[in-house]
Amino acid sequence: MALNLIMLGPPGAGKGTQAERFATAKGIPRISTGDILREAVQAGTELGKRAKAIMERGELVSDEIMIGIVRERLARDDVRAGFILDGFPRTVPQAKALDGIMAGRDPLIVLNIDVADEELVRRLTTRMICKECGTNAAVEDAAVPGSRCKKCGGAMVQRADDSVAVIIARLKTYQRDTKPLVNFYGARPTYRSVNGAQPPDQVAADLIAAIAAVSKTAPSGAHA
Ligand code: AP5
Ligand code: MG
């Protein structure tokens, strides 16, 4: 069965951190819509020009654009053995469109990472990313001033949307537009929620256990 995973959760929950681990461990692509948009901003493409101001306000890029990006990405051959979506879907219309894209494929496994707001704000205000390649600093390195990226040696900077004002806006957007997905997916046998307020290794272990549990319930070839 293909490992078709969605990482759900608020800003700072650890979606990217955990998705990256899985992608490496399982050899399947991580599809981060936030990374796709940040790369477009950095490259100055039409998409990037439209997305920049929206992201810096903590709002969402339109469903139409995001669904188009993901539809195209999931049509490629490298997702046959599975994929990890990080940051998509983010609205009920995106989730409905994804169900359409997944028709006839193995079921979506939906993993929600749950973390309280105060901890999210703490993580995001202290997060450092690489200016060159966008990689997050490791949890233990996040607060070390002057550190360099372990992947490419680039300078570590604050992410453009990690100011307190924009973090608050992102959390509000999450509550309004994305949290309803917990209800949208919650009744499916392939949905699980884990406690994200634990060390990353423990969160990863809980996610692996959740995937093992839902894989037993999931019929192959049709989405739940
Ligand atoms: P996106 O890039 O998806 O940002 P986000 O959802 O706000 O989430 P983050 O990337 O900030 O957090 P994360 O959950 O990945 O946590 P991470 O692992 O980095 O989206 C950015 C913007 O793009 C959106 O606001 C929107 O404008 C637009 N966009 C993207 N997708 C869209 C869509 N589908 N539709 C419309 N618009 C879209 O961890 C955070 C920090 O915590 C790091 O420093 C990390 O080291 C640390 N950390 C991780 N795990 C732990 C742990 N267990 N304990 C302690 N620290 C931890
Ligand atoms: Mg992320």
PDB file of C-alpha atoms and ligand atoms in Angstrom:
ATOM      1  CA  MET A   1       0.000   0.000   0.000  1.00  0.00           C
ATOM      2  CA  ALA A   2       1.286   3.499  -0.867  1.00  0.00           C
ATOM      3  CA  LEU A   3       2.023   5.716   2.132  1.00  0.00           C
ATOM      4  CA  ASN A   4      -0.152   8.751   1.355  1.00  0.00           C
ATOM      5  CA  LEU A   5       0.286  11.008   4.370  1.00  0.00           C
ATOM      6  CA  ILE A   6      -1.084  14.398   5.366  1.00  0.00           C
ATOM      7  CA  MET A   7       0.523  16.341   8.241  1.00  0.00           C
ATOM      8  CA  LEU A   8      -2.106  18.572   9.823  1.00  0.00           C
ATOM      9  CA  GLY A   9      -1.509  21.040  12.615  1.00  0.00           C
ATOM     10  CA  PRO A  10      -1.148  24.703  13.538  1.00  0.00           C
ATOM     11  CA  PRO A  11       1.862  26.877  12.643  1.00  0.00           C
ATOM     12  CA  GLY A  12       4.875  25.628  14.614  1.00  0.00           C
ATOM     13  CA  ALA A  13       3.365  22.225  15.478  1.00  0.00           C
ATOM     14  CA  GLY A  14       6.311  20.448  13.857  1.00  0.00           C
ATOM     15  CA  LYS A  15       4.728  19.440  10.530  1.00  0.00           C
ATOM     16  CA  GLY A  16       7.873  20.241   8.569  1.00  0.00           C
ATOM     17  CA  THR A  17      10.225  18.684  11.141  1.00  0.00           C
ATOM     18  CA  GLN A  18       8.336  15.403  11.187  1.00  0.00           C
ATOM     19  CA  ALA A  19       7.565  15.351   7.452  1.00  0.00           C
ATOM     20  CA  GLU A  20      11.259  15.740   6.657  1.00  0.00           C
ATOM     21  CA  ARG A  21      12.155  12.772   8.896  1.00  0.00           C
ATOM     22  CA  PHE A  22       9.552  10.561   7.240  1.00  0.00           C
ATOM     23  CA  ALA A  23      10.508  11.585   3.747  1.00  0.00           C
ATOM     24  CA  THR A  24      14.125  10.662   4.454  1.00  0.00           C
ATOM     25  CA  ALA A  25      13.286   7.435   6.286  1.00  0.00           C
ATOM     26  CA  LYS A  26      10.741   6.163   3.757  1.00  0.00           C
ATOM     27  CA  GLY A  27      12.244   7.575   0.554  1.00  0.00           C
ATOM     28  CA  ILE A  28       9.025   9.337  -0.438  1.00  0.00           C
ATOM     29  CA  PRO A  29       8.696  13.010  -1.394  1.00  0.00           C
ATOM     30  CA  ARG A  30       7.751  15.677   1.111  1.00  0.00           C
ATOM     31  CA  ILE A  31       5.456  18.193  -0.526  1.00  0.00           C
ATOM     32  CA  SER A  32       5.496  21.384   1.533  1.00  0.00           C
ATOM     33  CA  THR A  33       3.232  24.042   0.051  1.00  0.00           C
ATOM     34  CA  GLY A  34       4.871  26.654   2.315  1.00  0.00           C
ATOM     35  CA  ASP A  35       8.318  25.748   0.913  1.00  0.00           C
ATOM     36  CA  ILE A  36       6.983  25.816  -2.665  1.00  0.00           C
ATOM     37  CA  LEU A  37       5.627  29.335  -2.049  1.00  0.00           C
ATOM     38  CA  ARG A  38       8.811  30.568  -0.299  1.00  0.00           C
ATOM     39  CA  GLU A  39      10.920  29.275  -3.200  1.00  0.00           C
ATOM     40  CA  ALA A  40       8.625  31.132  -5.618  1.00  0.00           C
ATOM     41  CA  VAL A  41       9.018  34.326  -3.550  1.00  0.00           C
ATOM     42  CA  GLN A  42      12.808  33.960  -3.557  1.00  0.00           C
ATOM     43  CA  ALA A  43      12.875  33.278  -7.309  1.00  0.00           C
ATOM     44  CA  GLY A  44      10.598  36.282  -7.983  1.00  0.00           C
ATOM     45  CA  THR A  45       8.139  34.303 -10.153  1.00  0.00           C
ATOM     46  CA  GLU A  46       4.557  35.485 -10.829  1.00  0.00           C
ATOM     47  CA  LEU A  47       3.347  33.080  -8.125  1.00  0.00           C
ATOM     48  CA  GLY A  48       5.956  34.428  -5.713  1.00  0.00           C
ATOM     49  CA  LYS A  49       4.956  38.042  -6.369  1.00  0.00           C
ATOM     50  CA  ARG A  50       1.311  37.242  -5.641  1.00  0.00           C
ATOM     51  CA  ALA A  51       2.040  35.080  -2.582  1.00  0.00           C
ATOM     52  CA  LYS A  52       4.589  37.316  -0.782  1.00  0.00           C
ATOM     53  CA  ALA A  53       2.236  39.938   0.639  1.00  0.00           C
ATOM     54  CA  ILE A  54      -0.395  37.335   1.545  1.00  0.00           C
ATOM     55  CA  MET A  55       2.137  35.216   3.478  1.00  0.00           C
ATOM     56  CA  GLU A  56       3.563  38.265   5.244  1.00  0.00           C
ATOM     57  CA  ARG A  57       0.044  39.079   6.507  1.00  0.00           C
ATOM     58  CA  GLY A  58      -0.442  35.511   7.781  1.00  0.00           C
ATOM     59  CA  GLU A  59      -3.332  34.903   5.382  1.00  0.00           C
ATOM     60  CA  LEU A  60      -3.867  32.110   2.863  1.00  0.00           C
ATOM     61  CA  VAL A  61      -3.052  31.994  -0.834  1.00  0.00           C
ATOM     62  CA  SER A  62      -6.231  31.222  -2.829  1.00  0.00           C
ATOM     63  CA  ASP A  63      -7.623  27.699  -2.925  1.00  0.00           C
ATOM     64  CA  GLU A  64      -7.598  27.769  -6.714  1.00  0.00           C
ATOM     65  CA  ILE A  65      -3.845  28.425  -6.902  1.00  0.00           C
ATOM     66  CA  MET A  66      -2.947  25.935  -4.161  1.00  0.00           C
ATOM     67  CA  ILE A  67      -5.145  23.144  -5.539  1.00  0.00           C
ATOM     68  CA  GLY A  68      -3.581  23.660  -8.980  1.00  0.00           C
ATOM     69  CA  ILE A  69      -0.065  23.351  -7.529  1.00  0.00           C
ATOM     70  CA  VAL A  70      -0.868  20.163  -5.606  1.00  0.00           C
ATOM     71  CA  ARG A  71      -2.863  18.574  -8.444  1.00  0.00           C
ATOM     72  CA  GLU A  72       0.136  19.006 -10.739  1.00  0.00           C
ATOM     73  CA  ARG A  73       2.594  17.738  -8.101  1.00  0.00           C
ATOM     74  CA  LEU A  74       0.556  14.607  -7.312  1.00  0.00           C
ATOM     75  CA  ALA A  75       0.394  13.723 -11.009  1.00  0.00           C
ATOM     76  CA  ARG A  76       4.147  13.041 -11.089  1.00  0.00           C
ATOM     77  CA  ASP A  77       5.564   9.509 -11.044  1.00  0.00           C
ATOM     78  CA  ASP A  78       7.631   9.924  -7.872  1.00  0.00           C
ATOM     79  CA  VAL A  79       4.517   9.822  -5.644  1.00  0.00           C
ATOM     80  CA  ARG A  80       3.582   6.251  -6.626  1.00  0.00           C
ATOM     81  CA  ALA A  81       4.984   4.740  -3.423  1.00  0.00           C
ATOM     82  CA  GLY A  82       3.507   7.590  -1.401  1.00  0.00           C
ATOM     83  CA  PHE A  83       4.039  11.213  -0.372  1.00  0.00           C
ATOM     84  CA  ILE A  84       3.832  13.490   2.635  1.00  0.00           C
ATOM     85  CA  LEU A  85       1.787  16.640   2.304  1.00  0.00           C
ATOM     86  CA  ASP A  86       2.962  19.347   4.720  1.00  0.00           C
ATOM     87  CA  GLY A  87       0.735  22.450   4.827  1.00  0.00           C
ATOM     88  CA  PHE A  88      -1.948  21.173   2.439  1.00  0.00           C
ATOM     89  CA  PRO A  89      -4.899  20.920   2.699  1.00  0.00           C
ATOM     90  CA  ARG A  90      -5.517  24.043   4.752  1.00  0.00           C
ATOM     91  CA  THR A  91      -9.197  24.689   4.026  1.00  0.00           C
ATOM     92  CA  VAL A  92     -12.263  22.499   3.561  1.00  0.00           C
ATOM     93  CA  PRO A  93     -12.398  23.259  -0.203  1.00  0.00           C
ATOM     94  CA  GLN A  94      -8.732  22.151  -0.494  1.00  0.00           C
ATOM     95  CA  ALA A  95      -9.549  18.920   1.387  1.00  0.00           C
ATOM     96  CA  LYS A  96     -12.520  18.211  -0.888  1.00  0.00           C
ATOM     97  CA  ALA A  97     -10.384  18.819  -3.976  1.00  0.00           C
ATOM     98  CA  LEU A  98      -7.730  16.467  -2.581  1.00  0.00           C
ATOM     99  CA  ASP A  99     -10.332  13.726  -2.144  1.00  0.00           C
ATOM    100  CA  GLY A 100     -11.118  14.142  -5.837  1.00  0.00           C
ATOM    101  CA  ILE A 101      -7.426  13.951  -6.795  1.00  0.00           C
ATOM    102  CA  MET A 102      -7.075  10.783  -4.654  1.00  0.00           C
ATOM    103  CA  ALA A 103     -10.006   8.930  -6.211  1.00  0.00           C
ATOM    104  CA  GLY A 104      -8.915   5.364  -6.992  1.00  0.00           C
ATOM    105  CA  ARG A 105      -5.626   5.678  -5.075  1.00  0.00           C
ATOM    106  CA  ASP A 106      -4.689   4.237  -1.691  1.00  0.00           C
ATOM    107  CA  PRO A 107      -6.304   6.022   1.273  1.00  0.00           C
ATOM    108  CA  LEU A 108      -5.017   9.214   2.803  1.00  0.00           C
ATOM    109  CA  ILE A 109      -3.539   8.770   6.270  1.00  0.00           C
ATOM    110  CA  VAL A 110      -4.213  11.972   8.188  1.00  0.00           C
ATOM    111  CA  LEU A 111      -1.883  12.805  11.074  1.00  0.00           C
ATOM    112  CA  ASN A 112      -2.737  15.776  13.251  1.00  0.00           C
ATOM    113  CA  ILE A 113      -0.038  17.241  15.505  1.00  0.00           C
ATOM    114  CA  ASP A 114      -1.543  18.937  18.541  1.00  0.00           C
ATOM    115  CA  VAL A 115       0.355  21.698  20.438  1.00  0.00           C
ATOM    116  CA  ALA A 116      -0.944  24.508  22.714  1.00  0.00           C
ATOM    117  CA  ASP A 117      -0.743  28.126  21.502  1.00  0.00           C
ATOM    118  CA  GLU A 118       1.841  29.355  24.071  1.00  0.00           C
ATOM    119  CA  GLU A 119       4.308  26.665  22.971  1.00  0.00           C
ATOM    120  CA  LEU A 120       3.643  27.464  19.279  1.00  0.00           C
ATOM    121  CA  VAL A 121       4.450  31.141  19.883  1.00  0.00           C
ATOM    122  CA  ARG A 122       7.605  30.189  21.792  1.00  0.00           C
ATOM    123  CA  ARG A 123       8.813  27.924  18.986  1.00  0.00           C
ATOM    124  CA  LEU A 124       8.051  30.345  16.160  1.00  0.00           C
ATOM    125  CA  THR A 125       9.562  33.413  17.820  1.00  0.00           C
ATOM    126  CA  THR A 126      12.821  31.479  18.409  1.00  0.00           C
ATOM    127  CA  ARG A 127      12.925  29.539  15.107  1.00  0.00           C
ATOM    128  CA  MET A 128      15.875  30.159  12.773  1.00  0.00           C
ATOM    129  CA  ILE A 129      15.945  29.098   9.128  1.00  0.00           C
ATOM    130  CA  CYS A 130      18.717  29.082   6.525  1.00  0.00           C
ATOM    131  CA  LYS A 131      18.647  32.172   4.311  1.00  0.00           C
ATOM    132  CA  GLU A 132      19.907  30.106   1.369  1.00  0.00           C
ATOM    133  CA  CYS A 133      18.051  26.762   1.492  1.00  0.00           C
ATOM    134  CA  GLY A 134      15.228  27.402   4.005  1.00  0.00           C
ATOM    135  CA  THR A 135      16.138  24.510   6.315  1.00  0.00           C
ATOM    136  CA  ASN A 136      15.061  24.898   9.975  1.00  0.00           C
ATOM    137  CA  ALA A 137      17.795  24.917  12.615  1.00  0.00           C
ATOM    138  CA  ALA A 138      17.665  21.753  14.728  1.00  0.00           C
ATOM    139  CA  VAL A 139      15.584  22.154  17.905  1.00  0.00           C
ATOM    140  CA  GLU A 140      18.710  22.199  20.109  1.00  0.00           C
ATOM    141  CA  ASP A 141      20.475  24.770  17.851  1.00  0.00           C
ATOM    142  CA  ALA A 142      17.540  27.166  17.409  1.00  0.00           C
ATOM    143  CA  ALA A 143      18.702  29.650  20.039  1.00  0.00           C
ATOM    144  CA  VAL A 144      22.424  29.664  19.179  1.00  0.00           C
ATOM    145  CA  PRO A 145      23.282  33.096  17.722  1.00  0.00           C
ATOM    146  CA  GLY A 146      25.554  33.194  14.681  1.00  0.00           C
ATOM    147  CA  SER A 147      25.107  29.481  13.871  1.00  0.00           C
ATOM    148  CA  ARG A 148      25.325  28.310  10.228  1.00  0.00           C
ATOM    149  CA  CYS A 149      23.093  25.930   8.287  1.00  0.00           C
ATOM    150  CA  LYS A 150      24.154  22.300   8.783  1.00  0.00           C
ATOM    151  CA  LYS A 151      23.064  21.433   5.230  1.00  0.00           C
ATOM    152  CA  CYS A 152      24.638  24.205   3.127  1.00  0.00           C
ATOM    153  CA  GLY A 153      26.555  26.504   5.512  1.00  0.00           C
ATOM    154  CA  GLY A 154      24.232  29.467   4.848  1.00  0.00           C
ATOM    155  CA  ALA A 155      23.457  32.179   7.417  1.00  0.00           C
ATOM    156  CA  MET A 156      20.555  31.496   9.770  1.00  0.00           C
ATOM    157  CA  VAL A 157      17.819  34.147   9.847  1.00  0.00           C
ATOM    158  CA  GLN A 158      14.294  34.612  11.196  1.00  0.00           C
ATOM    159  CA  ARG A 159      11.530  33.498   8.785  1.00  0.00           C
ATOM    160  CA  ALA A 160       9.736  36.488   7.217  1.00  0.00           C
ATOM    161  CA  ASP A 161       6.395  35.515   8.811  1.00  0.00           C
ATOM    162  CA  ASP A 162       7.759  34.734  12.304  1.00  0.00           C
ATOM    163  CA  SER A 163       7.237  38.188  13.867  1.00  0.00           C
ATOM    164  CA  VAL A 164       4.854  38.177  16.848  1.00  0.00           C
ATOM    165  CA  ALA A 165       2.145  40.126  14.948  1.00  0.00           C
ATOM    166  CA  VAL A 166       2.196  37.734  11.974  1.00  0.00           C
ATOM    167  CA  ILE A 167       2.347  34.652  14.229  1.00  0.00           C
ATOM    168  CA  ILE A 168      -0.856  35.847  15.917  1.00  0.00           C
ATOM    169  CA  ALA A 169      -2.470  36.395  12.497  1.00  0.00           C
ATOM    170  CA  ARG A 170      -1.398  32.888  11.366  1.00  0.00           C
ATOM    171  CA  LEU A 171      -2.872  31.322  14.510  1.00  0.00           C
ATOM    172  CA  LYS A 172      -6.175  33.140  13.865  1.00  0.00           C
ATOM    173  CA  THR A 173      -6.183  31.985  10.237  1.00  0.00           C
ATOM    174  CA  TYR A 174      -5.532  28.441  11.454  1.00  0.00           C
ATOM    175  CA  GLN A 175      -8.469  28.561  13.891  1.00  0.00           C
ATOM    176  CA  ARG A 176     -10.845  29.929  11.273  1.00  0.00           C
ATOM    177  CA  ASP A 177      -9.844  28.043   8.111  1.00  0.00           C
ATOM    178  CA  THR A 178      -7.743  24.984   8.960  1.00  0.00           C
ATOM    179  CA  LYS A 179      -8.931  23.660  12.331  1.00  0.00           C
ATOM    180  CA  PRO A 180     -12.278  22.653  10.741  1.00  0.00           C
ATOM    181  CA  LEU A 181     -10.281  19.936   8.958  1.00  0.00           C
ATOM    182  CA  VAL A 182     -10.023  18.087  12.286  1.00  0.00           C
ATOM    183  CA  ASN A 183     -13.795  17.565  12.013  1.00  0.00           C
ATOM    184  CA  PHE A 184     -13.638  16.975   8.263  1.00  0.00           C
ATOM    185  CA  TYR A 185     -11.202  14.069   8.683  1.00  0.00           C
ATOM    186  CA  GLY A 186     -11.830  13.107  12.319  1.00  0.00           C
ATOM    187  CA  ALA A 187     -14.414  10.392  11.670  1.00  0.00           C
ATOM    188  CA  ARG A 188     -12.276   8.528   9.128  1.00  0.00           C
ATOM    189  CA  PRO A 189     -10.573   5.324  10.307  1.00  0.00           C
ATOM    190  CA  THR A 190      -7.314   6.654   8.839  1.00  0.00           C
ATOM    191  CA  TYR A 191      -7.211   9.794  11.060  1.00  0.00           C
ATOM    192  CA  ARG A 192      -5.028  10.048  14.181  1.00  0.00           C
ATOM    193  CA  SER A 193      -3.939  12.911  16.420  1.00  0.00           C
ATOM    194  CA  VAL A 194      -0.700  12.896  18.413  1.00  0.00           C
ATOM    195  CA  ASN A 195       0.659  15.088  21.207  1.00  0.00           C
ATOM    196  CA  GLY A 196       3.235  17.380  19.554  1.00  0.00           C
ATOM    197  CA  ALA A 197       4.405  18.933  22.837  1.00  0.00           C
ATOM    198  CA  GLN A 198       7.046  16.245  23.369  1.00  0.00           C
ATOM    199  CA  PRO A 199      10.654  15.899  22.183  1.00  0.00           C
ATOM    200  CA  PRO A 200      10.816  15.394  18.383  1.00  0.00           C
ATOM    201  CA  ASP A 201      11.946  11.741  18.722  1.00  0.00           C
ATOM    202  CA  GLN A 202       8.886  10.932  20.844  1.00  0.00           C
ATOM    203  CA  VAL A 203       6.532  12.725  18.434  1.00  0.00           C
ATOM    204  CA  ALA A 204       8.082  10.701  15.589  1.00  0.00           C
ATOM    205  CA  ALA A 205       7.609   7.447  17.538  1.00  0.00           C
ATOM    206  CA  ASP A 206       3.947   8.295  18.205  1.00  0.00           C
ATOM    207  CA  LEU A 207       3.407   9.112  14.512  1.00  0.00           C
ATOM    208  CA  ILE A 208       4.966   5.797  13.456  1.00  0.00           C
ATOM    209  CA  ALA A 209       2.686   3.952  15.903  1.00  0.00           C
ATOM    210  CA  ALA A 210      -0.334   5.877  14.546  1.00  0.00           C
ATOM    211  CA  ILE A 211       0.546   4.965  10.951  1.00  0.00           C
ATOM    212  CA  ALA A 212       0.959   1.299  11.898  1.00  0.00           C
ATOM    213  CA  ALA A 213      -2.440   1.330  13.626  1.00  0.00           C
ATOM    214  CA  VAL A 214      -4.314   2.976  10.749  1.00  0.00           C
ATOM    215  CA  SER A 215      -2.588   0.900   8.066  1.00  0.00           C
ATOM    216  CA  LYS A 216      -4.331  -2.153   9.537  1.00  0.00           C
ATOM    217  CA  THR A 217      -7.741  -0.493   9.130  1.00  0.00           C
ATOM    218  CA  ALA A 218      -7.256   0.922   5.625  1.00  0.00           C
ATOM    219  CA  PRO A 219      -8.617  -0.917   2.604  1.00  0.00           C
ATOM    220  CA  SER A 220      -6.190  -0.790  -0.344  1.00  0.00           C
ATOM    221  CA  GLY A 221      -7.124   1.027  -3.584  1.00  0.00           C
ATOM    222  CA  ALA A 222      -9.930   3.270  -2.357  1.00  0.00           C
ATOM    223  CA  HIS A 223      -9.706   6.278  -0.126  1.00  0.00           C
ATOM    224  CA  ALA A 224     -11.556   6.338   3.169  1.00  0.00           C
TER     225      ALA A 224
HETATM  226  P1  AP5 B   1       3.820  26.939   6.107  1.00  0.00           P
HETATM  227  O1  AP5 B   1       5.204  27.051   5.642  1.00  0.00           O
HETATM  228  O2  AP5 B   1       3.093  25.675   5.934  1.00  0.00           O
HETATM  229  O3  AP5 B   1       3.801  27.444   7.619  1.00  0.00           O
HETATM  230  P2  AP5 B   1       2.940  27.073   8.915  1.00  0.00           P
HETATM  231  O4  AP5 B   1       1.772  26.203   8.706  1.00  0.00           O
HETATM  232  O5  AP5 B   1       2.680  28.396   9.535  1.00  0.00           O
HETATM  233  O6  AP5 B   1       3.839  26.172   9.710  1.00  0.00           O
HETATM  234  P3  AP5 B   1       5.377  26.291  10.055  1.00  0.00           P
HETATM  235  O7  AP5 B   1       6.181  25.892   8.864  1.00  0.00           O
HETATM  236  O8  AP5 B   1       5.682  27.594  10.694  1.00  0.00           O
HETATM  237  O9  AP5 B   1       5.464  25.209  11.216  1.00  0.00           O
HETATM  238  P4  AP5 B   1       5.603  23.623  11.170  1.00  0.00           P
HETATM  239  O10 AP5 B   1       4.370  22.999  11.704  1.00  0.00           O
HETATM  240  O11 AP5 B   1       6.100  23.156   9.844  1.00  0.00           O
HETATM  241  O12 AP5 B   1       6.695  23.431  12.278  1.00  0.00           O
HETATM  242  P5  AP5 B   1       8.282  23.218  12.144  1.00  0.00           P
HETATM  243  O13 AP5 B   1       8.582  21.782  11.950  1.00  0.00           O
HETATM  244  O14 AP5 B   1       8.855  24.196  11.186  1.00  0.00           O
HETATM  245  O15 AP5 B   1       2.948  28.078   5.382  1.00  0.00           O
HETATM  246  C1  AP5 B   1       3.423  29.409   5.317  1.00  0.00           C
HETATM  247  C2  AP5 B   1       2.406  30.289   4.613  1.00  0.00           C
HETATM  248  O16 AP5 B   1       2.263  29.851   3.250  1.00  0.00           O
HETATM  249  C3  AP5 B   1       0.984  30.250   5.182  1.00  0.00           C
HETATM  250  O17 AP5 B   1       0.833  31.156   6.254  1.00  0.00           O
HETATM  251  C4  AP5 B   1       0.170  30.650   3.941  1.00  0.00           C
HETATM  252  O18 AP5 B   1       0.220  32.047   3.727  1.00  0.00           O
HETATM  253  C5  AP5 B   1       0.911  29.970   2.813  1.00  0.00           C
HETATM  254  N1  AP5 B   1       0.411  28.617   2.522  1.00  0.00           N
HETATM  255  C6  AP5 B   1       1.087  27.434   2.672  1.00  0.00           C
HETATM  256  N2  AP5 B   1       0.306  26.385   2.334  1.00  0.00           N
HETATM  257  C7  AP5 B   1      -0.877  26.907   1.952  1.00  0.00           C
HETATM  258  C8  AP5 B   1      -2.105  26.324   1.519  1.00  0.00           C
HETATM  259  N3  AP5 B   1      -2.248  24.990   1.403  1.00  0.00           N
HETATM  260  N4  AP5 B   1      -3.131  27.165   1.230  1.00  0.00           N
HETATM  261  C9  AP5 B   1      -3.002  28.507   1.318  1.00  0.00           C
HETATM  262  N5  AP5 B   1      -1.873  29.126   1.735  1.00  0.00           N
HETATM  263  C10 AP5 B   1      -0.811  28.330   2.048  1.00  0.00           C
HETATM  264  O19 AP5 B   1       8.715  23.592  13.637  1.00  0.00           O
HETATM  265  C11 AP5 B   1       8.629  24.935  14.110  1.00  0.00           C
HETATM  266  C12 AP5 B   1       9.772  25.212  15.098  1.00  0.00           C
HETATM  267  O20 AP5 B   1       9.608  24.369  16.238  1.00  0.00           O
HETATM  268  C13 AP5 B   1      11.175  24.894  14.540  1.00  0.00           C
HETATM  269  O21 AP5 B   1      12.094  25.802  15.060  1.00  0.00           O
HETATM  270  C14 AP5 B   1      11.438  23.468  15.046  1.00  0.00           C
HETATM  271  O22 AP5 B   1      12.811  23.214  15.179  1.00  0.00           O
HETATM  272  C15 AP5 B   1      10.723  23.495  16.393  1.00  0.00           C
HETATM  273  N6  AP5 B   1      10.176  22.175  16.776  1.00  0.00           N
HETATM  274  C16 AP5 B   1       9.621  21.234  15.941  1.00  0.00           C
HETATM  275  N7  AP5 B   1       9.229  20.161  16.653  1.00  0.00           N
HETATM  276  C17 AP5 B   1       9.539  20.438  17.961  1.00  0.00           C
HETATM  277  C18 AP5 B   1       9.356  19.719  19.177  1.00  0.00           C
HETATM  278  N8  AP5 B   1       8.796  18.481  19.204  1.00  0.00           N
HETATM  279  N9  AP5 B   1       9.763  20.291  20.344  1.00  0.00           N
HETATM  280  C19 AP5 B   1      10.339  21.539  20.327  1.00  0.00           C
HETATM  281  N10 AP5 B   1      10.534  22.275  19.203  1.00  0.00           N
HETATM  282  C20 AP5 B   1      10.129  21.723  18.030  1.00  0.00           C
HETATM  283 MG    MG B   2       6.547  24.101   8.025  1.00  0.00          MG
END
